[in-house]
PDB file of C-alpha atoms in Angstrom:
ATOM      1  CA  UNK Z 953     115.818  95.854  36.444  1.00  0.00           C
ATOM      2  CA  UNK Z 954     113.355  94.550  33.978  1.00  0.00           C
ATOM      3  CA  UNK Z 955     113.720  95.834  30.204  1.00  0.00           C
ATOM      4  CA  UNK Z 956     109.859  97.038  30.276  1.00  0.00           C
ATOM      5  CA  UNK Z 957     110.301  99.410  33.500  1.00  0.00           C
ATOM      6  CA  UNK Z 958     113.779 100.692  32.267  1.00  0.00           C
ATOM      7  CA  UNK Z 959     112.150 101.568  28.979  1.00  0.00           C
ATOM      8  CA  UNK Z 960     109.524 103.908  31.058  1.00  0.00           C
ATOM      9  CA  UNK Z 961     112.544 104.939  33.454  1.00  0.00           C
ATOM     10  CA  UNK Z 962     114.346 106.415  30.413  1.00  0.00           C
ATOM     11  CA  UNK Z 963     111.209 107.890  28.227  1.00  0.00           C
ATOM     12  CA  UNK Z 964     109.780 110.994  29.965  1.00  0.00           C
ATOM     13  CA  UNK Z 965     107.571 113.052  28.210  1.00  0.00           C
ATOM     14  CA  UNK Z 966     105.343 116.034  28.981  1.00  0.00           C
ATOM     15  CA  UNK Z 967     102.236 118.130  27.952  1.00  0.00           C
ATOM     16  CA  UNK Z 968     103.487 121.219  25.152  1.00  0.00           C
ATOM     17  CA  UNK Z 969     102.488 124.628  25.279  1.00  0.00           C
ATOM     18  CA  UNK Z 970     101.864 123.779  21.482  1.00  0.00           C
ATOM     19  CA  UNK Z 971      97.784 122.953  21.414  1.00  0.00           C
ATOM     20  CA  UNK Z 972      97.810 118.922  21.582  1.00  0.00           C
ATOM     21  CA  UNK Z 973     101.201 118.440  21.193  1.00  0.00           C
ATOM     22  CA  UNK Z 974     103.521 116.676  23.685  1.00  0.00           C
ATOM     23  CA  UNK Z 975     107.099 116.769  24.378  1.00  0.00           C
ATOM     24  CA  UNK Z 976     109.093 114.124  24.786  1.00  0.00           C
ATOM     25  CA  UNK Z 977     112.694 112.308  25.088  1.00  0.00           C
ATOM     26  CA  UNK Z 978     113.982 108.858  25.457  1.00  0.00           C
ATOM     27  CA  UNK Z 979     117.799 108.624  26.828  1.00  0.00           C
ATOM     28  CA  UNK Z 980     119.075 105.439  25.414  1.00  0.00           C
ATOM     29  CA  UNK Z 981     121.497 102.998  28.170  1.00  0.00           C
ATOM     30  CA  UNK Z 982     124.805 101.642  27.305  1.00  0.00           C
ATOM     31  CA  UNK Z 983     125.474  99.057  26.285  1.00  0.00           C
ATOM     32  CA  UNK Z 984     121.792  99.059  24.646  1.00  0.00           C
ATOM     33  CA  UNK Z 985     118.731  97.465  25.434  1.00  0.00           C
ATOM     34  CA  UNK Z 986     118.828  94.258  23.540  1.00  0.00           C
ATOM     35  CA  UNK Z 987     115.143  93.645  22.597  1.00  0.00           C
ATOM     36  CA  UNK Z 988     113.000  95.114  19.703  1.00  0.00           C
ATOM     37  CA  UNK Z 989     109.807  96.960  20.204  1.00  0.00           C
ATOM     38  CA  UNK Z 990     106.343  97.518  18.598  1.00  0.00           C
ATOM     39  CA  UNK Z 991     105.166 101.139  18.137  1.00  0.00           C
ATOM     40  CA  UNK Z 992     102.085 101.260  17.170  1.00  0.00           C
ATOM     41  CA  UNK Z 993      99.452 103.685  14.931  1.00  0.00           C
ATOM     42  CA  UNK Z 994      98.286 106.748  16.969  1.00  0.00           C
ATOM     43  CA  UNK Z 995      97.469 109.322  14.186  1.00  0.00           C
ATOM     44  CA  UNK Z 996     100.476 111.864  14.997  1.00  0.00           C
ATOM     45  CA  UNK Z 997     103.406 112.907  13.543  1.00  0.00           C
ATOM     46  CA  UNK Z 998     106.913 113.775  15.426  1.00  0.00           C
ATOM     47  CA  UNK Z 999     109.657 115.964  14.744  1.00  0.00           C
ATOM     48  CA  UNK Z1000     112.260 114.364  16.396  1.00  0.00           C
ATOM     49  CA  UNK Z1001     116.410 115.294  17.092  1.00  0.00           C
ATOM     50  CA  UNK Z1002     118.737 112.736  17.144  1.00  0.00           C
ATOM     51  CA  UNK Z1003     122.090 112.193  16.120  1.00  0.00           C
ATOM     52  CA  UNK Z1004     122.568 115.394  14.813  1.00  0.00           C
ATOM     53  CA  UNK Z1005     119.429 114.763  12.344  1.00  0.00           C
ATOM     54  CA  UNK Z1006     116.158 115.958  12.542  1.00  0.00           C
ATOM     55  CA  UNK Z1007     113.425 113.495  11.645  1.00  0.00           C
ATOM     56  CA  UNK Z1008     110.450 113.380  10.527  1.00  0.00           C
ATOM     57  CA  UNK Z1009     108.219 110.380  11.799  1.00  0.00           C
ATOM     58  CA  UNK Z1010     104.720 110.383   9.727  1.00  0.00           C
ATOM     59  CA  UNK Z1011     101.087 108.898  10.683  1.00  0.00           C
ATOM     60  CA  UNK Z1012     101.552 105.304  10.629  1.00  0.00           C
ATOM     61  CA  UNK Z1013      98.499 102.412   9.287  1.00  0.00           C
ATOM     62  CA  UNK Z1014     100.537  99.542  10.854  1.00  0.00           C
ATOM     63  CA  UNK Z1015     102.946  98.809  13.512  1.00  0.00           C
ATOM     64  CA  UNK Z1016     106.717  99.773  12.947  1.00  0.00           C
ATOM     65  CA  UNK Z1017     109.099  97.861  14.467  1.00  0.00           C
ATOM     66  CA  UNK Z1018     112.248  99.626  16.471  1.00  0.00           C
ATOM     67  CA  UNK Z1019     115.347  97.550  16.242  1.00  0.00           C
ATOM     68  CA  UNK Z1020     116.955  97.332  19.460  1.00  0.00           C
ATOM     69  CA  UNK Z1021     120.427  98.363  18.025  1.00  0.00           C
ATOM     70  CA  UNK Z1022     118.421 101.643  16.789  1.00  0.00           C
ATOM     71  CA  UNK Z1023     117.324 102.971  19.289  1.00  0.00           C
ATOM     72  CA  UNK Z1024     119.623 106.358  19.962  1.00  0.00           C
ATOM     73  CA  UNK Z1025     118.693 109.326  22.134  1.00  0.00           C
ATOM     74  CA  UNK Z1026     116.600 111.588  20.802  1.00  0.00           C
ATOM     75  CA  UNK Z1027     114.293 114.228  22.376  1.00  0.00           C
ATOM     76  CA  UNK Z1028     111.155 115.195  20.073  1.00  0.00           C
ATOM     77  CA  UNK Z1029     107.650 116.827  20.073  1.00  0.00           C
ATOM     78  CA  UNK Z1030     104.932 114.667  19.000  1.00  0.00           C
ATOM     79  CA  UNK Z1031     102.130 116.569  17.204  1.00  0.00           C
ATOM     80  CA  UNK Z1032      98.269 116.171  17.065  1.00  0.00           C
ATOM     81  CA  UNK Z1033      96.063 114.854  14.046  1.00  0.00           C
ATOM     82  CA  UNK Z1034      96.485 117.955  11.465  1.00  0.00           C
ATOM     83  CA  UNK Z1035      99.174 119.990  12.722  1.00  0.00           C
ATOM     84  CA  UNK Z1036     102.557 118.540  11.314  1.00  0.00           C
ATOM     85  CA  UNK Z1037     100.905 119.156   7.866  1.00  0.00           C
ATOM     86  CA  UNK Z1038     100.328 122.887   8.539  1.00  0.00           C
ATOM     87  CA  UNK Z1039     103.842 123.427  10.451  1.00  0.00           C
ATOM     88  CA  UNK Z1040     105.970 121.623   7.896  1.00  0.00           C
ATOM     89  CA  UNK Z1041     103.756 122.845   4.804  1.00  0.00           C
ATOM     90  CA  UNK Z1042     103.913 118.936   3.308  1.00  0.00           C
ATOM     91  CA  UNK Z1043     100.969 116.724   2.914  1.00  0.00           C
ATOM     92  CA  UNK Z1044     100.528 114.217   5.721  1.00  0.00           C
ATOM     93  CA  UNK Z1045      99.737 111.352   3.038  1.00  0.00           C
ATOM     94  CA  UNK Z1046     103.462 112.399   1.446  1.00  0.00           C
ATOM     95  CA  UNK Z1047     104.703 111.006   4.589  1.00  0.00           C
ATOM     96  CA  UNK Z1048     102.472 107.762   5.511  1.00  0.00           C
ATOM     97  CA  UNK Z1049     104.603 104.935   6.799  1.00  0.00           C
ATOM     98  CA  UNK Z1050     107.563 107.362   6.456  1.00  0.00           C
ATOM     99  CA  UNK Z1051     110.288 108.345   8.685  1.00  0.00           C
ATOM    100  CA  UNK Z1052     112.562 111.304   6.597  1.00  0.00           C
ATOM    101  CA  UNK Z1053     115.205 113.314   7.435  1.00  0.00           C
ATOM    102  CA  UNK Z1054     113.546 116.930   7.598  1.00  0.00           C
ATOM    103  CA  UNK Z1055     116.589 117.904   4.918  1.00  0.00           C
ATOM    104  CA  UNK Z1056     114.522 115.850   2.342  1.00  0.00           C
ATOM    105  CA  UNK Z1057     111.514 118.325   2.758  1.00  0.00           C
ATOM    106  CA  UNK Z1058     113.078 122.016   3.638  1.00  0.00           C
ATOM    107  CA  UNK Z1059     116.105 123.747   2.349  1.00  0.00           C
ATOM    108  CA  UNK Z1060     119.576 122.318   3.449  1.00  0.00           C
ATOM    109  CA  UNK Z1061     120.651 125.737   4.652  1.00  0.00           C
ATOM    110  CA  UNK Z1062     117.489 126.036   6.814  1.00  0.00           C
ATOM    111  CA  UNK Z1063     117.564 122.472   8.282  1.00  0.00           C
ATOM    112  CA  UNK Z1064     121.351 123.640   8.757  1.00  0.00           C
ATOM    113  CA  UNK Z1065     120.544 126.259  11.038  1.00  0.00           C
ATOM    114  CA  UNK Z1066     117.516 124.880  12.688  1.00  0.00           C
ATOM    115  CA  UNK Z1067     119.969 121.794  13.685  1.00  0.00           C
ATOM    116  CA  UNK Z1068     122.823 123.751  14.777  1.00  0.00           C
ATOM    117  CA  UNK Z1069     120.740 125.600  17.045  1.00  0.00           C
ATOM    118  CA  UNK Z1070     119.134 122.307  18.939  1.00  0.00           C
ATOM    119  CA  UNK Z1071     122.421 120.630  18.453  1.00  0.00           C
ATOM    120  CA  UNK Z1072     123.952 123.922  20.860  1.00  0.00           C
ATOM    121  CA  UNK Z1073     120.718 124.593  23.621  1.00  0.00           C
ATOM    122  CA  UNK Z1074     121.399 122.897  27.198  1.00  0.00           C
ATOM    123  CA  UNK Z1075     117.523 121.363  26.559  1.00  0.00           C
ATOM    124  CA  UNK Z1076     116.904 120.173  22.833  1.00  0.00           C
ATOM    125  CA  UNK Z1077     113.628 119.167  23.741  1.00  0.00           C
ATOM    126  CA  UNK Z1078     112.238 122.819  24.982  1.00  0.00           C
ATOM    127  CA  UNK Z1079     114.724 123.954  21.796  1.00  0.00           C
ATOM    128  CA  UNK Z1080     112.255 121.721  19.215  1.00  0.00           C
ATOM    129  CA  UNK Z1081     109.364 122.790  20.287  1.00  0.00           C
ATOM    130  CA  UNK Z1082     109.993 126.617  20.802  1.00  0.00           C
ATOM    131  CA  UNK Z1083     110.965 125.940  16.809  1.00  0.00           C
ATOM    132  CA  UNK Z1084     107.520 124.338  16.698  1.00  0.00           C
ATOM    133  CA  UNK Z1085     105.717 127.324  18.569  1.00  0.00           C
ATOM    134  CA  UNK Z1086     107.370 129.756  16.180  1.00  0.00           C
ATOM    135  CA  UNK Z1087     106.513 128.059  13.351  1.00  0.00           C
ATOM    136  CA  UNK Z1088     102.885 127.582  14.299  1.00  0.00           C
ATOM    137  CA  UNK Z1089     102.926 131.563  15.016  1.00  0.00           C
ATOM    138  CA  UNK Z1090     103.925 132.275  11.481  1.00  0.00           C
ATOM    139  CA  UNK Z1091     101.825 129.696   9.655  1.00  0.00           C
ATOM    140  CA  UNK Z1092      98.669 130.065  11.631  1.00  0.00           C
ATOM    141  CA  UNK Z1093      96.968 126.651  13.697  1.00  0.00           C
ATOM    142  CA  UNK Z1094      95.392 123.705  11.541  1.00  0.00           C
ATOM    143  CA  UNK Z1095      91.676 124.327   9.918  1.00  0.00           C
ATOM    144  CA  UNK Z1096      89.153 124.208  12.875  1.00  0.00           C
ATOM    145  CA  UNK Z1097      87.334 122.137  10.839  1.00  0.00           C
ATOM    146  CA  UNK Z1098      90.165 119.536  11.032  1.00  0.00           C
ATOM    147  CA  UNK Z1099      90.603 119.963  14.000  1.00  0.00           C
ATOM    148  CA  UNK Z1100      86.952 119.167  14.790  1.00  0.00           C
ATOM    149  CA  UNK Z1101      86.903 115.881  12.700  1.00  0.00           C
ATOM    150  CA  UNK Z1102      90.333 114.506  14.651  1.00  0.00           C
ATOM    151  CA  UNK Z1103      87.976 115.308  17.930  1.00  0.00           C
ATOM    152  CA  UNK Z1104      84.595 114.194  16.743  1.00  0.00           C
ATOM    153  CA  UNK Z1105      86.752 110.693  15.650  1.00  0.00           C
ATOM    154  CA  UNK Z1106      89.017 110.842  19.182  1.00  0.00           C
ATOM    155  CA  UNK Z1107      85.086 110.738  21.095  1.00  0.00           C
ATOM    156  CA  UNK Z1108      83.918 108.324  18.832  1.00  0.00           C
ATOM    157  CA  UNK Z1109      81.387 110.167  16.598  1.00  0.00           C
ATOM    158  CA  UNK Z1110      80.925 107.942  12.879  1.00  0.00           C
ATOM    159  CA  UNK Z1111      82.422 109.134   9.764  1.00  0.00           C
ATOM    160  CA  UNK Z1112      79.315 110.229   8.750  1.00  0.00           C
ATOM    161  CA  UNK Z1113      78.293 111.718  12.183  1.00  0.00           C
ATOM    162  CA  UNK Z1114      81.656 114.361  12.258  1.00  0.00           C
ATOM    163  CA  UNK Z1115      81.668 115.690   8.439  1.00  0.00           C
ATOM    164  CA  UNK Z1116      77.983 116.546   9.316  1.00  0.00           C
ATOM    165  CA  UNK Z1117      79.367 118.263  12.834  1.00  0.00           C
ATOM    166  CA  UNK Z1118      82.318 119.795  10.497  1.00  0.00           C
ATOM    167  CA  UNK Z1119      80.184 120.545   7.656  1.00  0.00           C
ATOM    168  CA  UNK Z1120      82.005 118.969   5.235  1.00  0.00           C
ATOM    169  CA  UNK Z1121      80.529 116.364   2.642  1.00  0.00           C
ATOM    170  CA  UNK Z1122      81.919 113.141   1.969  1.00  0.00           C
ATOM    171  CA  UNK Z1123      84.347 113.895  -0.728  1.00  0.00           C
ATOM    172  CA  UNK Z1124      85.569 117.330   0.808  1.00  0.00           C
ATOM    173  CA  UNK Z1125      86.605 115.191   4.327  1.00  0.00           C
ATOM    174  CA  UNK Z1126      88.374 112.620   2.597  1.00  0.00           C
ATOM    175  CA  UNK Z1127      90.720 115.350   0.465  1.00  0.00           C
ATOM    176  CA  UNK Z1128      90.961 117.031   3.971  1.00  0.00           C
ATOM    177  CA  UNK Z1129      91.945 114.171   5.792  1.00  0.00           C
ATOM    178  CA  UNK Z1130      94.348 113.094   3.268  1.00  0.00           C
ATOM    179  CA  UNK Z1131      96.468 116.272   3.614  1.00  0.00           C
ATOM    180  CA  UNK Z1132      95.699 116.571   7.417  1.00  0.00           C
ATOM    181  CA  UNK Z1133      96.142 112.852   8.955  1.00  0.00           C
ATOM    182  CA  UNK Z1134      97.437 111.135   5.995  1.00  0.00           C
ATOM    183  CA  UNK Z1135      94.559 108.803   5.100  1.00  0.00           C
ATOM    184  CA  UNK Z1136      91.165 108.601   4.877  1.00  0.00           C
ATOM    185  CA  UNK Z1137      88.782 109.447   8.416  1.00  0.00           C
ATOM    186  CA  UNK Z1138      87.602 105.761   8.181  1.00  0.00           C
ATOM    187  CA  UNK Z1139      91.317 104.988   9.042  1.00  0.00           C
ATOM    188  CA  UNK Z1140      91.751 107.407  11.494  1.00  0.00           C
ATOM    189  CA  UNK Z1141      88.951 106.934  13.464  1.00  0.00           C
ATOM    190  CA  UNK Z1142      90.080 103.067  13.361  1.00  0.00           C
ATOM    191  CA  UNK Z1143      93.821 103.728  14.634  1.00  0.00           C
ATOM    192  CA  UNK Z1144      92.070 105.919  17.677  1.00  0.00           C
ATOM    193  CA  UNK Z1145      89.503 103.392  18.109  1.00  0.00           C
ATOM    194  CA  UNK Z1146      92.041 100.805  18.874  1.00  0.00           C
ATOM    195  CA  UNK Z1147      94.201 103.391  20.967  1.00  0.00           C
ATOM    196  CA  UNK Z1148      91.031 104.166  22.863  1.00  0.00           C
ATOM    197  CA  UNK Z1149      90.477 100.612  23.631  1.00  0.00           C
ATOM    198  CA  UNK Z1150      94.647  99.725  24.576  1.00  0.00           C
ATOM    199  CA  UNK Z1151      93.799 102.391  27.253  1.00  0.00           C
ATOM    200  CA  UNK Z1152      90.875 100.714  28.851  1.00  0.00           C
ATOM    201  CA  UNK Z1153      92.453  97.478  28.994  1.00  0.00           C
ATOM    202  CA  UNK Z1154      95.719  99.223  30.514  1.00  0.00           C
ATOM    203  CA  UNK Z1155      93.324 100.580  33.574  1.00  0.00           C
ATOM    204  CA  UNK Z1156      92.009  96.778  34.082  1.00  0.00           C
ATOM    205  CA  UNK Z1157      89.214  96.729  32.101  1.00  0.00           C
ATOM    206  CA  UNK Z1158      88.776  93.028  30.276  1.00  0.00           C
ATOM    207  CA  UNK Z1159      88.964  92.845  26.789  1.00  0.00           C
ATOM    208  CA  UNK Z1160      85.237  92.936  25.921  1.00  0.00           C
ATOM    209  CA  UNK Z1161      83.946  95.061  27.960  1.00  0.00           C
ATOM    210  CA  UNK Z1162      87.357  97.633  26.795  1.00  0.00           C
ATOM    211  CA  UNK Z1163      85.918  96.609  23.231  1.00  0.00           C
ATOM    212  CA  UNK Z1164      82.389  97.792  23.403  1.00  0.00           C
ATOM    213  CA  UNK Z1165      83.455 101.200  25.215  1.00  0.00           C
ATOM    214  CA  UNK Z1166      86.076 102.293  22.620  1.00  0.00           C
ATOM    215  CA  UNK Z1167      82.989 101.444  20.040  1.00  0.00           C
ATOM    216  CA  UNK Z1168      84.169  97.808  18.646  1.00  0.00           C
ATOM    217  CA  UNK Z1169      81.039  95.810  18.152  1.00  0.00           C
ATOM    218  CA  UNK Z1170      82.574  92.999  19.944  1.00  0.00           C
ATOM    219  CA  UNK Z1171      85.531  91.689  21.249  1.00  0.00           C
ATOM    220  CA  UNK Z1172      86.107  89.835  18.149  1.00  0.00           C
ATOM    221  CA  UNK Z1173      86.061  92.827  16.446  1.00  0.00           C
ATOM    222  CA  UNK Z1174      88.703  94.205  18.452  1.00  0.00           C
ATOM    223  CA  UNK Z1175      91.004  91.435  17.965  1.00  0.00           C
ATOM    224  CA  UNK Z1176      90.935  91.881  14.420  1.00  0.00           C
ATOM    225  CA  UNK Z1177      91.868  95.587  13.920  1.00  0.00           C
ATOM    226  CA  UNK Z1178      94.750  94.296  16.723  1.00  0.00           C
ATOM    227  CA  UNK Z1179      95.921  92.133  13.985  1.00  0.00           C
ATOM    228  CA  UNK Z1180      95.447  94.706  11.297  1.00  0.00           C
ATOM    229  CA  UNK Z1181      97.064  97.326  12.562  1.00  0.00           C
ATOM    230  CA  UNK Z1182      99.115  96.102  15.191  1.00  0.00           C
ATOM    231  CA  UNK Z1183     100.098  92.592  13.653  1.00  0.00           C
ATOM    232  CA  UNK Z1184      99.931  90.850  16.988  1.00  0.00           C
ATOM    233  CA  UNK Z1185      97.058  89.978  19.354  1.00  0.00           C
ATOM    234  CA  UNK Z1186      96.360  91.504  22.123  1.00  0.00           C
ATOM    235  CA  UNK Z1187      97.431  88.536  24.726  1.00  0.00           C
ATOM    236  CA  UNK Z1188     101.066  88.651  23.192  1.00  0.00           C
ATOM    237  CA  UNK Z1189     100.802  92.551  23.026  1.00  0.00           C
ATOM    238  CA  UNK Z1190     100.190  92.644  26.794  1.00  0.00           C
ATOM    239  CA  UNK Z1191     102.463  90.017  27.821  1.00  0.00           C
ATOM    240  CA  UNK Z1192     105.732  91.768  25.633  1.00  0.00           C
ATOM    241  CA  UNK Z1193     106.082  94.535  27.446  1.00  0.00           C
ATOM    242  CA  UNK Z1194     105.196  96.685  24.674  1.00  0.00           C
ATOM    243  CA  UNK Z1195     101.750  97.737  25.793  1.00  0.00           C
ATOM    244  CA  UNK Z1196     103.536  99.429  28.608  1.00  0.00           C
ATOM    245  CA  UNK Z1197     105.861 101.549  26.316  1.00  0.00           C
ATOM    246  CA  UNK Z1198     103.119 102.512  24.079  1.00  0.00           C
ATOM    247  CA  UNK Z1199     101.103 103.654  26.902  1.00  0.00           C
ATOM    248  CA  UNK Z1200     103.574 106.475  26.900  1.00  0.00           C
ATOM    249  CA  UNK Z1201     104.375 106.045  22.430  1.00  0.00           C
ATOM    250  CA  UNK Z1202     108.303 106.660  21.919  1.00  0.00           C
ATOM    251  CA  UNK Z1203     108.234 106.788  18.180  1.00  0.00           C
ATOM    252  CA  UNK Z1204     110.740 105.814  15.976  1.00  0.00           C
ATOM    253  CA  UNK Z1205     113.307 108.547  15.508  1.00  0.00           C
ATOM    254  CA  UNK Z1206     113.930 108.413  11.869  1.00  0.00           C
ATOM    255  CA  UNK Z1207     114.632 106.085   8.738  1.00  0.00           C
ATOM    256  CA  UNK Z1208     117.235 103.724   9.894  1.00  0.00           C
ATOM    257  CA  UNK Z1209     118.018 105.438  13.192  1.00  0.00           C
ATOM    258  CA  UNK Z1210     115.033 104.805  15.760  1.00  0.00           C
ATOM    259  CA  UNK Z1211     114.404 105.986  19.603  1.00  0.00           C
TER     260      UNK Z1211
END
């Protein structure tokens, strides 16, 4: 069986009762698939369980690379724009580029607890994200207003164009987004710009016309933010196998221990 349909054969994910969030888990073969993968930028965060652990995986500007030898089972809940922030009560921009073992942010004894009761339930998966469900009860959901910029920048909409929509000036959404996404809304709306436009070339659409509909000026333009964010092009991205894993985004499952 080819490494790229294996890799979809053993992620599975599905839509969480959590607003925006999805479930997911990724059962890892033996012996271990031998190739390295490219996850790239979508704007979310993940708690993920693995090994025991419980990660957190925060809102990437670049491509992170899984090593092959890292990639252990896990099962996870990946979290919209804005809501990791609010459920784990830490800055998203404290976590850029970061993977962290949730013991580094919460008390030991909690993490503890939390852990020994995923590490025990028949489904860790529905176990993480009745945690997150919970937790979202007690803390309340994300600022509507943040929640409008992440969908005003998900359609599209300019910078300008959503803190109008959100009411927010200029200085006020970049201290929001900050805290919420973990860098600035021009960023964000570039890492779901690009996402928007890997999804239009995944249904067949060629690379210019995918360009102009995600809001690229031209293809050109797309190719660079594919190098900028993504550190490849898109021929080699298509041709790896990777743009068929990221269609469905495993994310990396932790510091030194990856999904």
């Amino acid at each position: 069986m080819p490494q790229e349909h294996e890799q979809q054969q053993r992620y599975r994910e599905r839509p969480s009762r959590l607003p925006g969030a999805v479930v997911w888990t990724w059962d890892a073969p033996d012996p271990p698939l031998r190739k390295a993968r490219s996850v790239l930028p979508d704007g979310c965060m993940d708690l993920i369980w693995t090994g025991g652990r419980i990660v957190v995986a925060g809102p990437d500007t670049h491509a992170f690379q899984v090593e092959a030898q890292n990639r252990a089972s896990c099962a996870a809940i990946r979290l919209a724009p804005g809501t990791a922030p609010v459920l784990l009560g830490v800055p998203a921009h404290e976590l850029r580029d970061h993977r962290a073992d949730l013991a580094y942010l919460w008390p030991s004894a909690a993490v503890r607890r939390l852990t020994d009761r995923i590490d025990r339930a028949p489904d860790p998966a529905a176990a993480l994200e009745r945690f997150a469900l919970d937790r979202i009860a007690d803390t309340g959901p994300p600022d509507p207003r943040t929640v409008a910029v992440a969908e005003g920048l998900r359609r599209g909409s300019t910078v300008a164009a959503t803190a109008a929509e959100a009411g927010l000036g200029a200085r006020q959404l970049y201290r929001r987004s900050l805290a919420a996404f973990g860098y600035g809304p021009k960023m964000l709306a570039r890492v779901l710009r690009l996402q928007r436009a890997l999804e239009l070339i995944r249904t067949g659409l060629p690379y210019a016309e995918a360009a102009c509909a995600a809001g690229c000026t031209d293809q050109a333009h797309l190719a660079r933010e594919m190098r900028d964010l993504a550190g490849t092009t898109l021929g080699a991205y298509f041709s790896s196998g990777d743009a068929a894993a990221n269609s469905e985004t495993p994310h990396p499952s932790g510091s030194s221990t990856t999904a």
